[in-house]
Amino acid sequence: MKSWLKSVIPVVCLSASCVPSLTQNPTREPNKAVPQSYAQSNATPDAAAQDASASAAQQTWSQFFADAHLQGLIDIALKGNQELNLRVQEIIIAKAEILGRQGEYLPQVNGQVGAGYEKVGKYTRFGRTDERNDVPKHLQNYTFGLEASWEVDIWKKLRNAAKAANLRFLASQEGRNFMVTQLVAEIAASYYELLALDNRLEVLHRNIDIQTNALEMMRFQKEAARVTQLAVQRFEAEVLKNQSRQFDLEQQRIEAENRINFLLGRFPQSIARDPQSFEAPLPNVVQSGVPAQLLESRPDVRAAELELEASKLDVKSARAAFFPSLRIDAAVGYEAFNLKHLVTTPESLLGNVAGGLVAPLLNRRGIKAQYSMANARQLQAVINYERTLLQAYTEVVNNLARIKNLQKGFELQSKQVDALKGSVEISTVLFQSARADYMEVLLTRRDSLEAEMDLIETKNRQKQAMVGIYQALGGGWR
């Protein structure tokens, strides 16, 4: 066995024996188990909705959202949204980090060109020697050549750091995909909110016209002494209340349009849309797939998993810092005190090579701290992954239940609206025949208006729930 190897082995053994234990904060693997279905104790799973081979998340946003105006808005946002473009720059930064980490474990080679001047003191050892050998008092020095250094990555410390950087680059791409999912969902939700406001305004305008006609009827009835001034004022107050209400809805509509324009990365302008498309029927069955598909479909879950793998490599790199590192330095070139002799070979040729094994001794406390922090960050990544997966599952369950319950509520509210529309006509006829008073007419019209408004709001919440389930399943980024 070579003598240098005999000296290296004890150093390695000593370093390995001094690696601190992690028993106080032990590492562990994440729990990736999820329920087999989205069923709850009070709900029966729909076999068609939970088909393992199908999920709404597999559809592109242009397939899921059929409205051509909405598709156009999403397409503009994917190009102009500032926050999404910031994510793109983060991806570029992460990619540059990979190149930097890879460069750390490759040999460093530098070119060198130098010139210098030297004068030694006469009453020095070098001065006396130069005087005896007729060396000039003023001596120039010229050099050029190559210098190289290389830290041999014995324990994969540098390579693990490079792999971790690559995983974080992939995680940044998943972060961008998650941002796309959120952006698509937010635009769709705002668009449906805008359509709902259009429909609420249309209902309000129609009711204002009806109530204005009823007010005129009350005025005629007062002239005929069939009602008092009180009835006229009550109907007039109702008309004024709804007329003022429309301005609040108009403001909400302006803000909804500008919210969409902001997401599109452009200044406020009119949003092209068809309010009648708000009445388009919703799918009877939403393909939710099975929970295990969240591991592949949700970009935030995928990003959390990549960050977890990167943190594991960070722990390995931090542990490798306890072991000795081998560094090799070399140089080759020419050196002379006169330019005419600079490239004279072999007289002016120089070269050197040296290797060193360095083991940490006095700075071990700092290395221990880095190792402990890397381990804690790895555990943070484990917990974050489990939390992200739990949140994804919960969001899907909540939205599936919301869709189901809103559908039941919408069916009952539709019957309520139909019943109240009929009661409005009946109350008007009864009032004209003196078989009902004006308050019955007023309250019936008020109840009918509120029921129509509530029905539109429920329809809007259904649309929002459809957007929510698409986002929760991880759709929109493909």
Short mmCIF file of C-alpha atoms in Angstrom, two decimals:
data_model
loop_
_atom_site.label_atom_id
_atom_site.label_comp_id
_atom_site.label_asym_id
_atom_site.label_seq_id
_atom_site.Cartn_x
_atom_site.Cartn_y
_atom_site.Cartn_z
CA MET A 1 0.00 0.00 0.00
CA LYS A 2 1.35 3.39 -0.93
CA SER A 3 2.48 5.64 1.89
CA TRP A 4 0.12 8.50 0.96
CA LEU A 5 -2.86 6.14 1.05
CA LYS A 6 -1.84 4.96 4.53
CA SER A 7 -2.03 8.56 5.72
CA VAL A 8 -5.34 9.25 4.03
CA ILE A 9 -7.33 6.36 5.52
CA PRO A 10 -7.06 7.51 9.15
CA VAL A 11 -8.15 11.03 8.17
CA VAL A 12 -11.22 9.68 6.37
CA CYS A 13 -12.14 7.39 9.25
CA LEU A 14 -11.75 10.23 11.75
CA SER A 15 -13.95 12.52 9.66
CA ALA A 16 -16.64 9.87 9.19
CA SER A 17 -16.75 9.13 12.91
CA CYS A 18 -17.37 12.80 13.67
CA VAL A 19 -20.52 13.14 11.50
CA PRO A 20 -23.25 14.17 13.99
CA SER A 21 -26.31 11.99 14.56
CA LEU A 22 -29.78 13.15 13.50
CA THR A 23 -31.65 11.21 16.17
CA GLN A 24 -33.04 14.39 17.75
CA ASN A 25 -34.66 15.39 14.44
CA PRO A 26 -34.75 12.15 12.42
CA THR A 27 -35.41 12.19 8.71
CA ARG A 28 -38.41 10.38 7.26
CA GLU A 29 -40.14 9.74 3.96
CA PRO A 30 -43.42 11.51 3.14
CA ASN A 31 -46.76 9.76 3.36
CA LYS A 32 -48.00 9.62 -0.24
CA ALA A 33 -51.05 7.46 0.45
CA VAL A 34 -54.41 8.97 -0.56
CA PRO A 35 -57.94 7.51 -0.31
CA GLN A 36 -59.00 5.34 -3.22
CA SER A 37 -61.95 7.61 -4.06
CA TYR A 38 -63.40 11.02 -3.29
CA ALA A 39 -66.34 9.47 -1.42
CA GLN A 40 -67.42 10.93 1.91
CA SER A 41 -69.41 9.41 4.72
CA ASN A 42 -72.56 11.24 3.62
CA ALA A 43 -72.09 10.84 -0.13
CA THR A 44 -72.04 7.98 -2.59
CA PRO A 45 -69.25 8.13 -5.17
CA ASP A 46 -70.30 8.34 -8.79
CA ALA A 47 -68.54 5.54 -10.67
CA ALA A 48 -68.69 7.50 -13.94
CA ALA A 49 -67.19 10.58 -12.31
CA GLN A 50 -64.34 8.63 -10.72
CA ASP A 51 -63.26 6.65 -13.75
CA ALA A 52 -59.56 5.93 -13.20
CA SER A 53 -58.82 6.41 -16.89
CA ALA A 54 -60.43 9.84 -17.22
CA SER A 55 -60.18 13.17 -15.46
CA ALA A 56 -61.24 16.70 -16.36
CA ALA A 57 -57.64 17.71 -15.60
CA GLN A 58 -56.52 15.82 -18.73
CA GLN A 59 -58.48 18.25 -20.90
CA THR A 60 -56.86 21.42 -22.16
CA TRP A 61 -58.50 24.66 -21.07
CA SER A 62 -59.79 25.21 -24.61
CA GLN A 63 -61.61 21.87 -24.40
CA PHE A 64 -63.06 22.46 -20.94
CA PHE A 65 -64.20 26.06 -21.55
CA ALA A 66 -66.23 26.07 -24.75
CA ASP A 67 -67.10 29.80 -24.77
CA ALA A 68 -65.15 31.36 -27.67
CA HIS A 69 -64.95 34.77 -25.95
CA LEU A 70 -63.51 33.17 -22.80
CA GLN A 71 -61.01 31.18 -24.86
CA GLY A 72 -59.80 34.39 -26.47
CA LEU A 73 -59.32 36.07 -23.09
CA ILE A 74 -57.33 33.13 -21.70
CA ASP A 75 -55.12 33.05 -24.77
CA ILE A 76 -54.30 36.76 -24.35
CA ALA A 77 -53.57 36.30 -20.64
CA LEU A 78 -51.13 33.44 -21.22
CA LYS A 79 -49.04 35.84 -23.30
CA GLY A 80 -49.46 39.14 -21.44
CA ASN A 81 -49.96 38.37 -17.74
CA GLN A 82 -47.11 40.01 -15.80
CA GLU A 83 -47.04 37.52 -12.93
CA LEU A 84 -46.79 34.62 -15.36
CA ASN A 85 -43.93 36.35 -17.16
CA LEU A 86 -42.20 36.78 -13.79
CA ARG A 87 -42.41 33.01 -13.35
CA VAL A 88 -40.71 32.56 -16.72
CA GLN A 89 -37.78 34.66 -15.49
CA GLU A 90 -37.57 32.52 -12.36
CA ILE A 91 -37.24 29.46 -14.60
CA ILE A 92 -34.39 31.14 -16.47
CA ILE A 93 -32.67 31.93 -13.16
CA ALA A 94 -33.06 28.32 -12.01
CA LYS A 95 -31.59 27.09 -15.29
CA ALA A 96 -28.58 29.37 -14.85
CA GLU A 97 -28.13 27.93 -11.34
CA ILE A 98 -27.72 24.47 -12.91
CA LEU A 99 -24.87 25.69 -15.12
CA GLY A 100 -23.19 27.33 -12.13
CA ARG A 101 -23.41 24.15 -10.03
CA GLN A 102 -22.13 21.99 -12.87
CA GLY A 103 -19.16 24.30 -13.32
CA GLU A 104 -18.12 23.81 -9.71
CA TYR A 105 -17.12 20.17 -10.15
CA LEU A 106 -15.38 20.65 -13.52
CA PRO A 107 -11.70 21.67 -13.72
CA GLN A 108 -11.08 25.43 -13.69
CA VAL A 109 -8.59 26.52 -16.41
CA ASN A 110 -7.45 30.16 -16.67
CA GLY A 111 -5.11 31.90 -19.07
CA GLN A 112 -2.52 34.23 -17.55
CA VAL A 113 -0.37 37.02 -19.01
CA GLY A 114 1.77 39.13 -16.68
CA ALA A 115 4.58 41.64 -16.57
CA GLY A 116 6.47 42.89 -13.54
CA TYR A 117 9.40 44.88 -12.24
CA GLU A 118 11.69 44.01 -9.38
CA LYS A 119 14.52 45.76 -7.51
CA VAL A 120 16.09 44.10 -4.48
CA GLY A 121 18.04 45.90 -1.76
CA LYS A 122 21.83 45.94 -2.09
CA TYR A 123 22.42 44.84 1.51
CA THR A 124 20.14 41.83 1.33
CA ARG A 125 20.93 38.22 0.64
CA PHE A 126 19.43 38.45 -2.84
CA GLY A 127 21.15 41.80 -3.50
CA ARG A 128 24.60 40.42 -2.71
CA THR A 129 23.95 37.33 -4.83
CA ASP A 130 22.75 39.40 -7.80
CA GLU A 131 25.80 41.73 -7.53
CA ARG A 132 28.25 38.82 -7.59
CA ASN A 133 26.50 37.31 -10.65
CA ASP A 134 26.20 40.64 -12.52
CA VAL A 135 22.42 40.55 -12.41
CA PRO A 136 20.94 43.99 -13.30
CA LYS A 137 19.63 46.06 -10.38
CA HIS A 138 16.38 46.72 -12.23
CA LEU A 139 14.95 43.39 -13.36
CA GLN A 140 11.83 42.89 -15.44
CA ASN A 141 9.73 39.74 -15.38
CA TYR A 142 7.36 38.50 -18.12
CA THR A 143 5.06 35.46 -17.94
CA PHE A 144 2.24 33.82 -19.84
CA GLY A 145 0.66 30.40 -19.63
CA LEU A 146 -2.22 28.35 -18.25
CA GLU A 147 -3.33 27.68 -14.68
CA ALA A 148 -5.69 24.87 -13.67
CA SER A 149 -7.33 23.77 -10.45
CA TRP A 150 -9.74 20.95 -9.77
CA GLU A 151 -11.51 19.76 -6.68
CA VAL A 152 -11.97 16.06 -7.19
CA ASP A 153 -15.58 15.35 -6.18
CA ILE A 154 -14.84 12.14 -4.27
CA TRP A 155 -17.95 12.20 -2.08
CA LYS A 156 -20.34 13.63 -4.75
CA LYS A 157 -20.80 16.82 -2.76
CA LEU A 158 -20.67 19.03 -5.83
CA ARG A 159 -22.54 16.63 -8.11
CA ASN A 160 -25.38 16.31 -5.60
CA ALA A 161 -25.59 20.09 -5.41
CA ALA A 162 -25.85 20.21 -9.21
CA LYS A 163 -28.58 17.55 -9.22
CA ALA A 164 -30.47 19.52 -6.55
CA ALA A 165 -30.27 22.63 -8.72
CA ASN A 166 -31.64 20.66 -11.66
CA LEU A 167 -34.57 19.41 -9.55
CA ARG A 168 -35.33 22.95 -8.44
CA PHE A 169 -35.28 24.01 -12.08
CA LEU A 170 -37.93 21.38 -12.79
CA ALA A 171 -39.85 22.56 -9.71
CA SER A 172 -39.81 26.12 -11.06
CA GLN A 173 -41.34 24.82 -14.29
CA GLU A 174 -44.08 23.13 -12.26
CA GLY A 175 -44.53 26.40 -10.40
CA ARG A 176 -45.13 28.09 -13.72
CA ASN A 177 -47.66 25.38 -14.64
CA PHE A 178 -49.44 25.92 -11.32
CA MET A 179 -49.57 29.63 -12.06
CA VAL A 180 -51.15 28.85 -15.45
CA THR A 181 -53.81 26.74 -13.70
CA GLN A 182 -54.57 29.56 -11.29
CA LEU A 183 -54.60 32.18 -14.04
CA VAL A 184 -56.97 30.19 -16.26
CA ALA A 185 -59.29 29.56 -13.32
CA GLU A 186 -59.25 33.18 -12.17
CA ILE A 187 -60.07 34.51 -15.63
CA ALA A 188 -62.87 31.98 -16.07
CA ALA A 189 -64.31 32.81 -12.63
CA SER A 190 -64.16 36.56 -13.31
CA TYR A 191 -65.71 36.06 -16.75
CA TYR A 192 -68.68 34.13 -15.33
CA GLU A 193 -69.06 36.76 -12.62
CA LEU A 194 -69.24 39.39 -15.38
CA LEU A 195 -71.91 37.41 -17.25
CA ALA A 196 -73.88 37.04 -14.02
CA LEU A 197 -73.79 40.81 -13.51
CA ASP A 198 -75.01 41.32 -17.09
CA ASN A 199 -77.95 39.01 -16.43
CA ARG A 200 -78.76 40.57 -13.06
CA LEU A 201 -78.81 44.01 -14.67
CA GLU A 202 -81.06 42.75 -17.44
CA VAL A 203 -83.50 41.31 -14.86
CA LEU A 204 -83.37 44.52 -12.84
CA HIS A 205 -84.06 46.72 -15.88
CA ARG A 206 -86.99 44.52 -16.86
CA ASN A 207 -88.43 44.71 -13.36
CA ILE A 208 -87.94 48.49 -13.20
CA ASP A 209 -90.05 48.78 -16.39
CA ILE A 210 -92.73 46.53 -14.88
CA GLN A 211 -92.70 48.45 -11.59
CA THR A 212 -92.85 51.78 -13.44
CA ASN A 213 -95.98 50.59 -15.23
CA ALA A 214 -97.41 49.45 -11.90
CA LEU A 215 -96.68 52.91 -10.47
CA GLU A 216 -98.65 54.51 -13.29
CA MET A 217 -101.49 52.09 -12.59
CA MET A 218 -101.47 53.14 -8.93
CA ARG A 219 -101.66 56.78 -9.91
CA PHE A 220 -104.73 56.07 -12.06
CA GLN A 221 -106.22 54.10 -9.18
CA LYS A 222 -105.64 57.06 -6.84
CA GLU A 223 -107.37 59.41 -9.26
CA ALA A 224 -110.29 57.01 -9.25
CA ALA A 225 -110.20 57.07 -5.42
CA ARG A 226 -109.57 53.34 -5.24
CA VAL A 227 -106.21 53.70 -3.41
CA THR A 228 -104.61 56.35 -1.27
CA GLN A 229 -101.46 58.42 -1.76
CA LEU A 230 -99.70 55.93 0.51
CA ALA A 231 -99.92 53.22 -2.17
CA VAL A 232 -98.52 55.58 -4.80
CA GLN A 233 -95.58 56.55 -2.60
CA ARG A 234 -94.80 52.95 -1.67
CA PHE A 235 -94.62 51.93 -5.34
CA GLU A 236 -92.61 55.04 -6.19
CA ALA A 237 -90.13 54.23 -3.41
CA GLU A 238 -89.77 50.69 -4.75
CA VAL A 239 -88.97 51.99 -8.25
CA LEU A 240 -86.42 54.47 -6.88
CA LYS A 241 -84.78 51.75 -4.78
CA ASN A 242 -84.26 49.49 -7.80
CA GLN A 243 -83.12 52.37 -9.99
CA SER A 244 -80.38 53.18 -7.44
CA ARG A 245 -79.54 49.49 -7.15
CA GLN A 246 -78.65 49.29 -10.84
CA PHE A 247 -75.79 51.78 -10.36
CA ASP A 248 -74.23 49.51 -7.73
CA LEU A 249 -74.39 46.62 -10.20
CA GLU A 250 -72.94 48.84 -12.93
CA GLN A 251 -69.96 49.61 -10.69
CA GLN A 252 -69.46 45.93 -9.95
CA ARG A 253 -69.53 45.22 -13.68
CA ILE A 254 -66.88 47.88 -14.37
CA GLU A 255 -64.64 46.40 -11.66
CA ALA A 256 -65.16 42.88 -12.99
CA GLU A 257 -64.13 44.00 -16.50
CA ASN A 258 -61.06 45.78 -15.19
CA ARG A 259 -60.08 42.77 -13.07
CA ILE A 260 -60.08 40.67 -16.23
CA ASN A 261 -58.13 43.33 -18.13
CA PHE A 262 -55.52 43.37 -15.35
CA LEU A 263 -55.12 39.59 -15.58
CA LEU A 264 -54.70 39.98 -19.34
CA GLY A 265 -51.93 42.53 -18.77
CA ARG A 266 -53.69 45.40 -20.52
CA PHE A 267 -55.35 48.70 -19.63
CA PRO A 268 -59.13 48.89 -18.95
CA GLN A 269 -61.33 48.34 -21.98
CA SER A 270 -64.59 46.64 -22.87
CA ILE A 271 -64.67 42.85 -22.59
CA ALA A 272 -66.28 41.06 -25.55
CA ARG A 273 -68.89 38.57 -24.34
CA ASP A 274 -72.31 37.07 -24.94
CA PRO A 275 -74.53 37.38 -21.82
CA GLN A 276 -76.89 34.72 -23.22
CA SER A 277 -74.11 32.10 -22.97
CA PHE A 278 -74.52 32.28 -19.20
CA GLU A 279 -77.60 30.09 -19.57
CA ALA A 280 -75.64 27.30 -21.28
CA PRO A 281 -76.25 24.00 -19.45
CA LEU A 282 -73.53 22.54 -17.24
CA PRO A 283 -72.10 19.02 -17.73
CA ASN A 284 -74.18 16.33 -16.03
CA VAL A 285 -71.06 14.51 -14.79
CA VAL A 286 -67.65 15.99 -13.97
CA GLN A 287 -64.85 13.49 -14.57
CA SER A 288 -62.88 13.74 -11.35
CA GLY A 289 -60.80 10.62 -11.87
CA VAL A 290 -59.25 8.99 -8.82
CA PRO A 291 -57.25 10.75 -6.06
CA ALA A 292 -53.99 9.06 -7.08
CA GLN A 293 -54.07 11.10 -10.30
CA LEU A 294 -53.48 14.25 -8.26
CA LEU A 295 -49.83 13.17 -7.92
CA GLU A 296 -49.44 13.64 -11.68
CA SER A 297 -52.04 16.31 -12.48
CA ARG A 298 -51.50 18.93 -9.79
CA PRO A 299 -48.40 21.04 -10.60
CA ASP A 300 -48.09 22.19 -6.98
CA VAL A 301 -47.93 18.57 -5.79
CA ARG A 302 -45.33 17.76 -8.45
CA ALA A 303 -43.31 20.85 -7.50
CA ALA A 304 -43.43 19.90 -3.80
CA GLU A 305 -42.15 16.42 -4.66
CA LEU A 306 -39.26 17.84 -6.69
CA GLU A 307 -38.35 20.23 -3.89
CA LEU A 308 -38.37 17.26 -1.52
CA GLU A 309 -35.94 15.30 -3.70
CA ALA A 310 -33.69 18.35 -3.99
CA SER A 311 -33.64 18.78 -0.20
CA LYS A 312 -32.51 15.16 0.20
CA LEU A 313 -29.53 15.86 -2.04
CA ASP A 314 -28.78 18.99 -0.01
CA VAL A 315 -28.50 16.80 3.09
CA LYS A 316 -26.06 14.50 1.29
CA SER A 317 -23.95 17.47 0.16
CA ALA A 318 -23.91 18.90 3.68
CA ARG A 319 -22.84 15.50 5.07
CA ALA A 320 -20.04 15.21 2.51
CA ALA A 321 -18.53 18.45 3.86
CA PHE A 322 -17.30 16.48 6.89
CA PHE A 323 -14.98 14.38 4.70
CA PRO A 324 -11.62 15.54 3.33
CA SER A 325 -11.54 17.12 -0.10
CA LEU A 326 -8.85 16.47 -2.70
CA ARG A 327 -7.66 19.45 -4.72
CA ILE A 328 -5.19 19.39 -7.62
CA ASP A 329 -3.47 22.56 -8.90
CA ALA A 330 -1.26 22.79 -11.99
CA ALA A 331 0.36 25.45 -14.18
CA VAL A 332 2.37 25.55 -17.38
CA GLY A 333 3.83 28.49 -19.31
CA TYR A 334 6.84 30.65 -20.00
CA GLU A 335 8.71 33.11 -17.77
CA ALA A 336 11.74 35.31 -18.52
CA PHE A 337 13.30 38.61 -17.48
CA ASN A 338 13.68 39.67 -21.11
CA LEU A 339 11.03 39.56 -23.83
CA LYS A 340 13.48 38.14 -26.38
CA HIS A 341 14.02 35.10 -24.15
CA LEU A 342 10.34 34.64 -23.20
CA VAL A 343 9.52 31.79 -25.58
CA THR A 344 12.94 30.16 -25.50
CA THR A 345 12.37 26.46 -25.03
CA PRO A 346 13.14 24.71 -22.75
CA GLU A 347 15.12 27.40 -20.86
CA SER A 348 12.08 29.68 -20.19
CA LEU A 349 9.53 26.91 -19.85
CA LEU A 350 8.01 26.42 -16.41
CA GLY A 351 5.45 24.06 -14.92
CA ASN A 352 4.16 22.73 -11.63
CA VAL A 353 1.56 20.35 -10.28
CA ALA A 354 0.46 19.82 -6.70
CA GLY A 355 -2.23 17.93 -4.91
CA GLY A 356 -3.61 18.39 -1.42
CA LEU A 357 -6.01 16.58 0.85
CA VAL A 358 -7.86 18.95 3.18
CA ALA A 359 -10.01 17.79 6.07
CA PRO A 360 -12.02 20.17 8.29
CA LEU A 361 -10.81 20.27 11.88
CA LEU A 362 -11.45 23.63 13.55
CA ASN A 363 -14.55 24.69 11.58
CA ARG A 364 -16.61 21.60 12.31
CA ARG A 365 -19.16 23.52 14.33
CA GLY A 366 -20.14 25.56 11.26
CA ILE A 367 -20.36 22.40 9.13
CA LYS A 368 -22.52 20.73 11.78
CA ALA A 369 -24.85 23.73 11.70
CA GLN A 370 -25.17 23.52 7.92
CA TYR A 371 -25.84 19.79 8.15
CA SER A 372 -28.51 20.29 10.80
CA MET A 373 -30.19 23.07 8.79
CA ALA A 374 -30.19 20.97 5.62
CA ASN A 375 -31.85 18.13 7.53
CA ALA A 376 -34.49 20.48 8.97
CA ARG A 377 -35.22 21.88 5.49
CA GLN A 378 -35.63 18.32 4.22
CA LEU A 379 -38.21 17.67 6.93
CA GLN A 380 -39.92 20.94 6.01
CA ALA A 381 -40.12 19.69 2.43
CA VAL A 382 -41.67 16.42 3.65
CA ILE A 383 -44.32 18.26 5.65
CA ASN A 384 -44.98 20.72 2.81
CA TYR A 385 -45.49 17.82 0.38
CA GLU A 386 -47.96 16.10 2.70
CA ARG A 387 -49.81 19.36 3.31
CA THR A 388 -50.00 20.15 -0.43
CA LEU A 389 -51.36 16.69 -1.19
CA LEU A 390 -53.94 16.93 1.61
CA GLN A 391 -55.02 20.37 0.43
CA ALA A 392 -55.40 19.13 -3.16
CA TYR A 393 -57.60 16.22 -2.08
CA THR A 394 -59.73 18.43 0.19
CA GLU A 395 -60.28 21.00 -2.57
CA VAL A 396 -61.57 18.31 -4.93
CA VAL A 397 -63.94 16.88 -2.32
CA ASN A 398 -65.28 20.33 -1.44
CA ASN A 399 -65.92 21.29 -5.06
CA LEU A 400 -67.56 17.97 -5.92
CA ALA A 401 -69.94 18.40 -2.97
CA ARG A 402 -70.54 22.05 -3.94
CA ILE A 403 -71.51 21.10 -7.50
CA LYS A 404 -73.93 18.45 -6.27
CA ASN A 405 -75.61 20.65 -3.65
CA LEU A 406 -75.82 23.71 -5.90
CA GLN A 407 -77.54 21.64 -8.58
CA LYS A 408 -80.22 20.57 -6.10
CA GLY A 409 -80.65 24.15 -4.88
CA PHE A 410 -80.86 25.50 -8.44
CA GLU A 411 -83.66 23.09 -9.33
CA LEU A 412 -85.73 24.22 -6.34
CA GLN A 413 -85.03 27.91 -6.96
CA SER A 414 -86.12 27.52 -10.59
CA LYS A 415 -89.48 26.21 -9.38
CA GLN A 416 -89.68 29.11 -6.92
CA VAL A 417 -89.11 31.67 -9.70
CA ASP A 418 -91.79 30.07 -11.89
CA ALA A 419 -94.24 30.09 -9.00
CA LEU A 420 -93.57 33.73 -8.17
CA LYS A 421 -93.89 34.82 -11.81
CA GLY A 422 -97.34 33.27 -11.84
CA SER A 423 -98.24 34.93 -8.53
CA VAL A 424 -97.28 38.35 -9.92
CA GLU A 425 -99.84 38.00 -12.71
CA ILE A 426 -102.48 36.68 -10.30
CA SER A 427 -101.91 39.50 -7.78
CA THR A 428 -102.27 42.11 -10.53
CA VAL A 429 -105.55 40.63 -11.73
CA LEU A 430 -106.88 40.34 -8.17
CA PHE A 431 -105.92 43.95 -7.43
CA GLN A 432 -107.66 45.23 -10.55
CA SER A 433 -110.79 43.37 -9.49
CA ALA A 434 -110.52 44.79 -5.93
CA ARG A 435 -109.89 41.34 -4.44
CA ALA A 436 -106.32 42.10 -3.28
CA ASP A 437 -104.69 45.22 -1.80
CA TYR A 438 -101.66 47.06 -3.16
CA MET A 439 -99.29 45.58 -0.57
CA GLU A 440 -99.87 42.09 -1.93
CA VAL A 441 -98.98 43.31 -5.41
CA LEU A 442 -95.89 45.17 -4.12
CA LEU A 443 -94.56 42.31 -2.00
CA THR A 444 -95.21 39.71 -4.72
CA ARG A 445 -93.25 41.76 -7.26
CA ARG A 446 -90.44 42.28 -4.76
CA ASP A 447 -90.25 38.55 -3.96
CA SER A 448 -90.22 37.69 -7.67
CA LEU A 449 -87.33 40.07 -8.35
CA GLU A 450 -85.26 38.74 -5.44
CA ALA A 451 -85.95 35.14 -6.48
CA GLU A 452 -84.70 35.85 -10.02
CA MET A 453 -81.59 37.54 -8.62
CA ASP A 454 -80.94 34.59 -6.31
CA LEU A 455 -81.37 32.16 -9.20
CA ILE A 456 -78.75 34.03 -11.23
CA GLU A 457 -76.41 34.03 -8.24
CA THR A 458 -76.86 30.27 -7.77
CA LYS A 459 -76.15 29.75 -11.47
CA ASN A 460 -73.00 31.84 -11.07
CA ARG A 461 -71.93 29.77 -8.07
CA GLN A 462 -72.43 26.64 -10.18
CA LYS A 463 -70.13 28.08 -12.83
CA GLN A 464 -67.60 28.99 -10.15
CA ALA A 465 -67.77 25.45 -8.75
CA MET A 466 -67.06 24.03 -12.21
CA VAL A 467 -64.03 26.30 -12.47
CA GLY A 468 -63.03 25.27 -8.94
CA ILE A 469 -63.14 21.54 -9.65
CA TYR A 470 -61.11 22.03 -12.84
CA GLN A 471 -58.49 23.95 -10.88
CA ALA A 472 -58.54 21.51 -7.94
CA LEU A 473 -57.94 18.55 -10.24
CA GLY A 474 -54.91 20.31 -11.71
CA GLY A 475 -56.31 21.26 -15.10
CA GLY A 476 -55.49 24.24 -17.29
CA TRP A 477 -51.71 24.07 -17.63
CA ARG A 478 -51.54 21.54 -20.44
#
